[in-house]
Coordinates of C-alpha atoms and ligand atoms in Angstrom, one line a residue:
M1107 CA -0.5 -24.0 18.7
Q1108 CA -1.3 -24.8 15.0
M1109 CA -4.8 -23.5 14.1
N1110 CA -7.1 -24.2 11.3
P1111 CA -8.3 -20.9 10.3
F1112 CA -11.4 -22.4 8.5
N1113 CA -12.6 -23.6 11.7
E1114 CA -11.8 -20.5 13.8
K1115 CA -14.4 -18.4 15.8
I1116 CA -13.5 -14.6 15.7
S1117 CA -14.5 -11.8 17.9
M1118 CA -14.5 -8.2 17.0
I1119 CA -13.8 -5.4 19.4
G1120 CA -15.6 -2.2 18.1
L1121 CA -18.7 -2.2 16.0
G1122 CA -18.3 1.0 14.4
R1123 CA -18.0 2.5 11.0
L1124 CA -15.3 -0.2 10.0
G1125 CA -16.0 -2.8 12.6
A1126 CA -19.7 -3.7 11.9
P1127 CA -19.1 -4.0 8.1
I1128 CA -15.9 -6.2 8.5
A1129 CA -17.7 -8.4 11.3
A1130 CA -20.5 -8.9 8.8
C1131 CA -18.0 -9.6 6.0
L1132 CA -16.1 -12.3 8.0
A1133 CA -19.5 -14.0 9.2
A1134 CA -20.9 -13.8 5.7
K1135 CA -17.5 -15.7 4.2
G1136 CA -18.3 -18.3 6.8
F1137 CA -16.5 -17.6 10.2
R1138 CA -18.5 -17.5 13.5
V1139 CA -18.2 -13.9 14.6
T1140 CA -19.0 -12.4 18.0
G1141 CA -19.0 -8.7 17.9
V1142 CA -18.5 -6.7 20.9
D1143 CA -19.1 -3.0 21.6
R1144 CA -19.6 -0.8 24.7
D1145 CA -22.6 0.9 22.8
A1146 CA -25.6 -1.3 23.7
D1147 CA -27.8 0.1 20.9
R1148 CA -25.0 -1.1 18.4
V1149 CA -25.0 -4.5 20.0
A1150 CA -28.9 -4.8 19.9
A1151 CA -29.1 -3.6 16.4
L1152 CA -26.8 -6.4 15.4
N1153 CA -28.6 -9.1 17.1
D1154 CA -31.9 -7.9 15.3
G1155 CA -30.1 -8.2 11.9
R1156 CA -30.1 -4.2 11.7
P1157 CA -26.8 -2.2 10.5
P1158 CA -25.6 -0.5 13.7
V1159 CA -23.9 2.2 11.4
Y1160 CA -24.7 3.7 8.0
E1161 CA -22.7 1.8 5.2
T1162 CA -23.5 0.7 1.8
G1163 CA -24.6 -2.8 1.5
L1164 CA -24.3 -3.6 5.2
D1165 CA -27.9 -4.6 5.4
E1166 CA -27.5 -7.1 2.5
M1167 CA -24.1 -8.5 4.1
I1168 CA -25.7 -9.0 7.6
A1169 CA -28.5 -10.7 5.8
Q1170 CA -25.9 -13.4 4.3
T1171 CA -24.6 -14.3 7.5
N1172 CA -27.0 -17.0 8.3
G1173 CA -26.9 -16.9 12.1
R1174 CA -23.1 -16.9 12.3
L1175 CA -22.9 -13.2 13.5
N1176 CA -24.1 -12.3 17.1
A1177 CA -23.0 -9.2 19.4
T1178 CA -22.3 -8.8 23.0
T1179 CA -21.0 -6.1 25.6
D1180 CA -19.0 -8.7 27.3
T1181 CA -15.5 -8.4 26.0
L1182 CA -14.0 -11.4 28.5
A1183 CA -16.8 -13.9 27.4
A1184 CA -16.3 -13.0 23.7
V1185 CA -12.5 -13.4 23.8
R1186 CA -13.0 -16.6 25.8
D1187 CA -15.2 -18.0 23.5
T1188 CA -13.2 -17.2 20.3
D1189 CA -9.8 -17.9 18.9
I1190 CA -8.8 -14.7 17.1
T1191 CA -9.8 -11.3 18.4
F1192 CA -9.9 -8.0 15.9
V1193 CA -9.4 -4.6 17.6
L1194 CA -11.2 -1.8 15.7
V1195 CA -11.7 0.7 18.3
P1196 CA -11.5 4.6 18.0
T1197 CA -7.9 6.0 18.0
P1198 CA -8.7 9.8 18.1
S1199 CA -6.0 12.5 17.0
E1200 CA -4.2 14.4 19.6
S1201 CA -3.2 18.0 19.3
D1202 CA 0.4 17.1 18.0
G1203 CA -1.1 14.9 15.2
G1204 CA -0.4 11.7 17.0
F1205 CA -3.2 9.1 17.9
T1206 CA -4.3 8.4 21.4
L1207 CA -4.1 4.7 22.5
Q1208 CA -6.8 5.1 25.4
Y1209 CA -9.4 2.9 23.8
V1210 CA -6.8 0.5 22.4
L1211 CA -5.2 -0.1 25.7
S1212 CA -8.4 -0.3 27.6
A1213 CA -9.5 -3.1 25.0
C1214 CA -6.2 -4.8 25.3
K1215 CA -6.4 -5.0 29.1
E1216 CA -9.8 -6.8 28.9
I1217 CA -8.2 -9.1 26.4
G1218 CA -5.2 -9.9 28.6
E1219 CA -7.7 -10.5 31.4
A1220 CA -9.5 -13.1 29.3
L1221 CA -6.3 -14.7 27.8
A1222 CA -5.1 -15.1 31.7
N1223 CA -7.9 -17.8 32.1
K1224 CA -7.3 -19.7 28.7
Q1225 CA -4.8 -22.2 27.8
A1226 CA -5.4 -22.3 23.9
Y1227 CA -3.3 -20.1 21.5
H1228 CA -5.0 -16.8 20.5
L1229 CA -4.2 -14.3 17.7
I1230 CA -5.1 -10.8 18.5
V1231 CA -5.1 -8.5 15.4
L1232 CA -5.0 -4.8 15.8
V1233 CA -6.8 -2.8 13.1
S1234 CA -7.1 0.5 14.5
T1235 CA -4.8 3.0 13.0
V1236 CA -1.9 3.6 15.4
M1237 CA 1.5 5.6 15.5
P1238 CA 4.7 3.6 14.9
G1239 CA 6.1 2.2 18.1
A1240 CA 2.6 1.4 19.5
T1241 CA 2.0 -2.2 18.7
G1242 CA 5.4 -3.5 19.7
G1243 CA 5.5 -1.2 22.8
P1244 CA 2.3 -0.3 24.9
V1245 CA 0.1 -2.7 23.2
R1246 CA 2.2 -5.7 23.6
D1247 CA 3.1 -4.8 27.0
T1248 CA -0.4 -4.5 28.2
L1249 CA -1.4 -7.7 26.6
E1250 CA 1.6 -9.6 28.2
K1251 CA 1.1 -7.8 31.6
T1252 CA -2.6 -8.5 32.1
S1253 CA -2.4 -12.0 30.5
G1254 CA 0.7 -13.1 32.3
R1255 CA 1.6 -14.9 28.8
I1256 CA 4.3 -14.3 26.2
C1257 CA 3.5 -12.7 22.8
G1258 CA 5.0 -14.7 19.9
E1259 CA 4.6 -18.0 22.0
D1260 CA 1.3 -18.2 23.9
F1261 CA -0.5 -15.7 21.8
G1262 CA 0.3 -14.1 18.4
L1263 CA -0.1 -10.1 17.6
C1264 CA -0.5 -8.6 14.3
Y1265 CA -1.0 -5.0 13.2
S1266 CA -3.2 -5.1 10.1
P1267 CA -4.9 -1.6 9.2
E1268 CA -7.5 -1.6 6.3
F1269 CA -7.3 0.9 3.3
V1270 CA -11.0 1.4 3.1
A1271 CA -13.2 4.4 2.4
L1272 CA -16.6 5.0 4.1
G1273 CA -19.5 4.4 1.7
S1274 CA -17.6 1.5 0.2
V1275 CA -16.0 -0.2 3.3
I1276 CA -17.5 -3.7 2.2
H1277 CA -16.2 -3.5 -1.4
D1278 CA -13.1 -2.3 -0.4
Y1279 CA -12.5 -4.9 2.3
L1280 CA -13.4 -7.8 0.0
N1281 CA -11.3 -6.4 -3.1
P1282 CA -8.0 -4.9 -1.7
D1283 CA -5.0 -3.8 -3.7
F1284 CA -2.7 -5.4 -1.0
I1285 CA -2.7 -6.6 2.5
L1286 CA -0.6 -5.1 4.9
I1287 CA 0.5 -7.3 7.9
G1288 CA 2.9 -6.4 10.7
E1289 CA 3.5 -9.5 12.8
S1290 CA 5.1 -10.5 15.9
D1291 CA 6.0 -13.8 14.6
P1292 CA 5.8 -16.0 11.3
H1293 CA 2.8 -18.1 12.5
S1294 CA 0.6 -15.2 13.5
G1295 CA 1.2 -13.3 10.0
E1296 CA 0.5 -16.7 8.2
L1297 CA -2.6 -17.4 10.2
L1298 CA -4.0 -13.8 9.5
A1299 CA -2.9 -14.2 5.8
S1300 CA -4.9 -17.5 5.5
I1301 CA -8.0 -15.6 6.7
Y1302 CA -7.4 -12.9 4.2
D1303 CA -7.3 -15.7 1.5
R1304 CA -10.6 -16.9 2.4
V1305 CA -12.4 -13.5 2.5
C1306 CA -10.8 -11.4 -0.3
Q1307 CA -12.1 -11.8 -3.7
T1308 CA -8.7 -10.2 -5.3
N1309 CA -6.2 -12.8 -4.4
P1310 CA -4.0 -9.6 -3.2
P1311 CA -0.5 -9.7 -2.5
N1312 CA 0.4 -9.7 1.0
S1313 CA 3.1 -7.4 2.5
R1314 CA 4.5 -8.8 5.6
M1315 CA 6.8 -7.0 8.0
N1316 CA 7.5 -6.1 11.5
F1317 CA 5.3 -3.8 13.5
A1318 CA 7.2 -0.4 13.0
N1319 CA 7.2 -0.8 9.2
A1320 CA 3.7 -1.6 9.0
E1321 CA 2.7 1.4 11.2
L1322 CA 4.5 3.6 9.1
A1323 CA 3.4 2.1 5.9
K1324 CA -0.3 2.8 6.8
I1325 CA -0.1 6.4 7.2
A1326 CA 2.5 6.7 4.5
V1327 CA 0.0 5.4 2.0
N1328 CA -2.8 7.8 2.9
S1329 CA -0.2 10.8 3.1
Y1330 CA 1.0 9.8 -0.5
V1331 CA -2.7 9.8 -1.6
T1332 CA -3.5 13.2 0.1
T1333 CA -0.3 14.7 -1.7
K1334 CA -1.3 13.5 -4.9
I1335 CA -4.8 15.0 -4.4
T1336 CA -3.1 18.2 -3.3
F1337 CA -1.2 18.3 -6.4
A1338 CA -4.1 17.9 -8.7
N1339 CA -6.1 20.5 -6.9
T1340 CA -3.1 22.9 -7.0
L1341 CA -3.4 22.3 -10.8
A1342 CA -6.8 23.0 -10.8
G1343 CA -6.4 26.3 -9.1
I1344 CA -3.9 27.3 -11.8
C1345 CA -6.2 26.3 -14.5
Q1346 CA -9.0 28.3 -13.0
H1347 CA -7.0 31.6 -13.8
L1348 CA -5.3 30.6 -17.0
P1349 CA -7.1 31.5 -20.2
G1350 CA -8.0 28.3 -22.2
A1351 CA -6.7 26.0 -19.4
D1352 CA -8.7 22.8 -18.5
V1353 CA -7.5 20.7 -15.5
D1354 CA -9.0 17.5 -17.0
R1355 CA -7.0 17.9 -20.1
V1356 CA -3.9 18.6 -18.0
T1357 CA -4.4 15.5 -15.4
G1358 CA -5.6 13.2 -18.3
A1359 CA -2.1 13.7 -19.8
L1360 CA -0.7 13.2 -16.4
G1361 CA -2.1 10.2 -15.6
L1362 CA -1.1 8.5 -18.9
D1363 CA 2.5 8.4 -17.5
S1364 CA 3.0 5.0 -15.7
R1365 CA 4.9 6.8 -13.1
I1366 CA 2.1 8.8 -12.1
G1367 CA -1.3 7.0 -12.9
R1368 CA -4.9 8.4 -13.2
K1369 CA -6.2 7.6 -9.8
Y1370 CA -7.0 10.7 -7.3
L1371 CA -6.0 13.4 -9.9
T1372 CA -9.3 14.6 -10.4
G1373 CA -8.5 18.4 -9.2
G1374 CA -12.0 18.9 -7.5
V1375 CA -12.4 19.9 -3.7
G1376 CA -9.8 19.2 -1.0
Y1377 CA -9.7 15.9 0.7
G1378 CA -11.7 15.4 4.0
G1379 CA -13.3 12.8 6.4
P1380 CA -12.1 10.6 9.2
C1381 CA -8.7 9.3 7.7
F1382 CA -6.8 11.3 5.1
P1383 CA -6.5 14.4 7.2
R1384 CA -5.3 12.9 10.2
D1385 CA -3.2 10.4 8.6
N1386 CA -1.3 13.1 7.0
R1387 CA -0.8 15.1 10.1
A1388 CA 0.3 11.9 11.9
L1389 CA 3.1 11.6 9.3
A1390 CA 4.3 15.1 10.1
S1391 CA 4.1 14.1 13.8
V1392 CA 6.2 11.2 13.5
A1393 CA 8.7 13.0 11.3
R1394 CA 9.1 15.7 14.1
S1395 CA 9.3 13.3 16.9
V1396 CA 12.3 11.6 15.2
G1397 CA 13.9 14.9 14.2
A1398 CA 13.1 14.2 10.5
S1399 CA 11.7 16.6 8.0
A1400 CA 7.9 17.2 8.4
E1401 CA 7.8 19.9 5.5
L1402 CA 6.0 18.0 2.9
A1403 CA 3.3 16.6 5.0
E1404 CA 2.6 20.0 6.6
S1405 CA 2.6 21.7 3.4
V1406 CA -0.1 19.4 2.2
D1407 CA -2.2 20.0 5.1
H1408 CA -1.9 23.6 4.6
V1409 CA -2.7 23.7 1.1
N1410 CA -5.6 21.3 1.5
R1411 CA -7.2 23.7 4.0
R1412 CA -6.8 26.5 1.5
Q1413 CA -9.0 24.7 -1.1
V1414 CA -12.3 26.0 0.6
D1415 CA -11.0 29.6 0.0
R1416 CA -10.4 28.7 -3.7
L1417 CA -13.8 27.5 -3.9
A1418 CA -15.4 30.3 -1.7
N1419 CA -13.8 33.0 -4.4
L1420 CA -15.0 30.8 -7.4
V1421 CA -18.5 31.4 -5.7
K1422 CA -18.3 35.0 -5.0
Q1423 CA -17.1 35.6 -8.6
N1424 CA -20.0 34.2 -9.9
T1425 CA -23.0 35.4 -7.7
E1426 CA -24.4 38.8 -6.6
P1427 CA -23.7 40.0 -3.0
N1428 CA -27.3 39.4 -2.2
D1429 CA -27.9 35.9 -3.8
T1430 CA -28.8 32.9 -1.9
V1431 CA -26.4 30.1 -2.4
A1432 CA -27.2 26.5 -2.2
V1433 CA -24.3 24.3 -1.2
L1434 CA -25.2 20.7 -2.4
G1435 CA -23.3 18.0 -0.4
L1436 CA -22.3 18.0 3.2
A1437 CA -20.7 14.6 3.5
Y1438 CA -17.1 14.5 2.8
K1439 CA -17.9 11.8 0.0
P1440 CA -20.9 10.5 -1.6
H1441 CA -22.5 7.3 -0.1
S1442 CA -21.4 8.3 3.6
D1443 CA -23.3 10.4 6.2
V1444 CA -19.9 11.6 7.7
V1445 CA -19.1 15.3 7.9
E1446 CA -15.8 15.0 9.6
Q1447 CA -13.4 17.4 7.9
S1448 CA -16.0 17.9 5.1
Q1449 CA -15.0 20.5 2.7
G1450 CA -18.8 21.0 1.6
L1451 CA -19.6 21.9 5.4
Q1452 CA -16.5 24.2 5.7
L1453 CA -17.6 25.8 2.2
A1454 CA -20.9 26.5 3.6
E1455 CA -19.9 27.8 6.8
S1456 CA -17.2 30.1 5.4
L1457 CA -19.7 31.4 3.0
A1458 CA -22.4 32.0 5.8
S1459 CA -19.8 33.6 8.1
N1460 CA -19.0 36.1 5.4
G1461 CA -22.6 37.2 5.0
I1462 CA -23.8 35.2 2.2
D1463 CA -27.4 33.8 2.6
L1464 CA -26.8 30.2 2.5
I1465 CA -28.9 27.1 2.3
A1466 CA -27.6 23.5 2.4
Y1467 CA -28.6 20.0 1.7
D1468 CA -27.3 16.3 1.6
P1469 CA -28.9 13.2 1.0
A1470 CA -27.6 11.4 4.0
A1471 CA -25.6 13.7 6.2
M1472 CA -28.1 16.4 7.3
Q1473 CA -28.4 15.3 10.9
N1474 CA -24.7 15.0 11.4
A1475 CA -24.4 18.4 9.7
Q1476 CA -26.9 20.1 11.8
R1477 CA -25.3 18.6 15.0
V1478 CA -21.8 20.3 14.4
S1479 CA -22.6 23.4 12.4
Q1480 CA -22.1 26.7 14.1
N1481 CA -22.1 29.3 11.6
G1482 CA -25.4 30.4 10.3
V1483 CA -26.1 27.9 7.6
R1484 CA -29.8 27.0 7.0
F1485 CA -30.7 23.4 6.2
A1486 CA -33.0 22.7 3.6
D1487 CA -35.9 19.9 4.2
S1488 CA -35.2 18.4 0.7
L1489 CA -33.1 19.0 -2.4
R1490 CA -36.3 20.6 -4.2
A1491 CA -36.4 23.1 -1.4
C1492 CA -32.9 23.7 -1.5
I1493 CA -32.7 24.5 -5.1
D1494 CA -35.8 26.4 -5.3
T1495 CA -34.7 28.9 -2.5
A1496 CA -31.4 29.6 -4.2
D1497 CA -30.0 31.8 -6.8
A1498 CA -26.9 29.8 -7.3
A1499 CA -25.9 26.0 -6.4
V1500 CA -22.3 24.6 -5.7
V1501 CA -22.2 20.7 -5.7
M1502 CA -19.7 19.9 -3.5
T1503 CA -20.3 16.2 -3.0
P1504 CA -20.9 14.5 -6.5
W1505 CA -23.7 12.5 -5.2
P1506 CA -25.6 10.7 -8.1
E1507 CA -28.9 12.7 -6.9
F1508 CA -27.0 15.9 -7.8
T1509 CA -24.9 14.9 -10.9
R1510 CA -27.9 13.6 -12.8
L1511 CA -29.8 16.6 -12.3
T1512 CA -31.2 18.2 -15.4
G1513 CA -31.1 22.0 -16.5
T1514 CA -35.0 22.0 -16.3
E1515 CA -34.8 20.6 -12.7
F1516 CA -32.3 22.8 -11.6
C1517 CA -34.5 25.8 -12.9
G1518 CA -37.7 24.4 -11.1
S1519 CA -39.1 27.6 -9.5
G1520 CA -37.3 29.8 -12.2
R1521 CA -35.0 31.5 -9.6
L1522 CA -31.7 29.6 -9.8
R1523 CA -29.4 31.0 -12.6
V1524 CA -25.8 29.8 -11.8
V1525 CA -24.6 26.1 -11.2
I1526 CA -21.1 25.8 -10.0
D1527 CA -19.3 22.2 -10.4
P1528 CA -16.2 21.9 -8.8
W1529 CA -15.8 18.1 -9.9
R1530 CA -17.0 19.0 -13.3
A1531 CA -19.3 15.9 -12.6
L1532 CA -22.4 17.4 -14.3
D1533 CA -23.5 17.3 -17.7
A1534 CA -22.2 20.8 -18.8
K1535 CA -23.7 21.0 -22.4
Q1536 CA -27.0 19.9 -21.2
L1537 CA -27.2 22.4 -18.0
S1538 CA -25.7 25.3 -20.2
D1539 CA -29.1 25.6 -22.2
R1540 CA -31.0 26.7 -18.9
V1541 CA -28.4 28.0 -16.4
R1542 CA -25.0 29.5 -16.3
Y1543 CA -22.7 26.3 -15.8
V1544 CA -19.4 27.2 -14.1
A1545 CA -16.9 24.5 -14.0
G1546 CA -14.0 24.7 -11.3
G1547 CA -10.5 24.0 -12.7
V1548 CA -11.3 25.6 -16.0
G1549 CA -9.9 28.9 -17.0
P1550 CA -11.5 32.0 -18.6
I1551 CA -12.0 31.7 -22.3
D1552 CA -10.9 34.3 -24.9
D1553 CA -12.6 34.7 -28.2
R1554 CA -9.9 32.7 -30.2
Q1555 CA -10.1 29.9 -27.9
R1556 CA -14.1 29.8 -27.8
L1557 CA -14.3 27.3 -30.8
T1558 CA -11.7 24.8 -29.5
A1559 CA -13.2 25.1 -25.9
T1560 CA -16.7 24.4 -27.2
V1561 CA -15.1 21.1 -29.0
C1562 CA -13.5 20.2 -25.8
C1563 CA -16.5 20.7 -23.6
N1564 CA -18.7 18.5 -26.1
E1565 CA -15.9 16.0 -26.0
R1566 CA -15.7 15.6 -22.3
K1567 CA -16.5 12.4 -20.9
I1568 CA -19.0 12.8 -18.0
T1569 CA -18.1 10.6 -15.3
T1570 CA -18.7 10.8 -11.5
P1571 CA -15.5 11.3 -9.6
T1572 CA -14.5 8.6 -7.1
N1573 CA -11.9 8.3 -4.6
K1574 CA -10.3 5.4 -6.2
Ligands
LIG2923 N1 -13.7 5.2 9.5 C1 -12.8 5.0 8.4 O1 -12.6 5.4 7.3 C2 -11.4 4.4 8.9 C3 -10.7 3.9 7.9 C4 -9.4 3.4 8.2 C5 -9.0 3.1 9.5 N2 -9.7 3.6 10.2 C6 -9.4 3.4 11.8 O2 -10.2 2.2 12.4 C7 -10.3 2.6 13.7 C8 -11.8 2.5 14.0 O3 -12.5 3.7 13.3 P1 -14.1 3.8 13.3 O4 -14.3 4.9 12.4 O5 -14.9 2.3 12.8 O6 -14.5 4.1 14.7 P2 -16.1 4.3 15.3 O7 -15.9 5.4 16.2 O8 -17.0 4.5 14.2 O9 -16.5 2.8 16.0 C9 -15.5 2.4 17.2 C10 -16.4 1.5 17.9 O10 -15.7 1.1 19.0 C11 -16.3 1.0 20.3 N3 -15.5 0.8 21.4 C12 -14.5 1.7 21.7 N4 -13.9 1.3 23.0 C13 -14.4 -0.1 23.1 C14 -14.0 -1.0 23.9 N5 -13.2 -0.9 24.9 N6 -14.8 -2.2 23.9 C15 -15.7 -2.4 23.0 N7 -16.2 -1.3 22.1 C16 -15.4 -0.3 22.1 C17 -17.2 2.2 20.1 O11 -18.3 2.2 21.2 C18 -17.4 2.5 18.8 O12 -18.9 1.7 18.5 C19 -9.8 4.0 14.1 O13 -8.4 3.9 14.5 C20 -9.5 4.7 12.6 O14 -8.6 5.5 12.5 C21 -10.9 4.1 10.2

């Protein structure tokens, strides 16, 4: 049952936003990888050496795989011909906040059927986010039942979710803060840890435990981060109304406290995307299911949903009723085309449904936004067209395309007069020469404070906010 992971062949079931980049990383690091997906277009793309999904650096990573990466729609053959199988299929949220196992169990059934005809030891690594109780319950049961073999003896099972953000999946996967492994038995955990040793560039610590602890830790990490983001956004809301206040000054001080730390304390727009909102709701769901308090997670979710209202008010306070407003940024974060739970799209829809003439643009997410948008949002053909059509612009996603715009470029046709910057990612001083610059999270300035505030504005270090 001993395996040398350096010689192992890996199958990756699910070639989506996470599975495709991770498969490419494993192959680039020397493993022979067979990707599996039901979507024949994704399989064909990978076999042609093309990225099946939009992700930063994926084309370069595929180019480094030197023939070690191929793809198929045939799960049974892929499992049969490999030693380790990663499962990265969707686990959509249910109405109570939990995650459905429909795709995971369907994949496990096929893995079990392949294992039934195989003698050699096999390791299965579930990476999809699941609820506590899933891996040691229905997942292990399905594998044992369909394979006729015993977990922990004939095959190993690990739960090892990733803490990666879309747009930086490859960087985050190769440079993790830590590795989380829930394991059926020590050998399975050691084998998986040895794979991470070979792939990760940061020598991360391993946190190994049973399934239930790992399942809870995954959603707890993301829920903790959403709480921190929401705390910073609450401070931004207070500062916006407090004469002389500046959220960057306040969170800058908070971040110096080693019990708090600087990351995720920007105080900009609410969190969105495919992970944070649903992991937060999942924690509340777990709490309710065991009769524990769900109030903290529920409050964070509630406050996050209100951030769009805070920014809509900021827009209304700084525009005239007949103004055309440009929303710049529809992806939930820069370097991504994903609009799930995007606050940029939600703000655009909220303003449009309140009768404001609204035009929107994003460098990568236009198609996805147009597909899901329902509420009278006009989509511009280009950044230039978007700005030139508007009287005011609000920068919701701090793409470099937006944050490097100069005052002259914003003025363009001479129509645009107001730039609203919830992230304070633009060059305030430079823009103020040509347009009225409005920073979110900064309070009104009275005469006595004007001098100090000017100094603060000049001192402000201009950085592009990140999610880390
Ligand atoms: N996207 C993220 O930022 C992120 C971050 C951390 C964790 N996760 C978790 O990772 C999992 C996958 O997320 P994703 O965003 O990569 O999903 P995705 O929807 O982008 O991709 C999933 C892929 O799995 C394929 N698939 C589904 N069932 C299959 C089966 N039985 N056999 C073969 N292929 C199958 C689909 O065709 C699709 O290509 C989810 O559980 C998610 O919660 C996602």
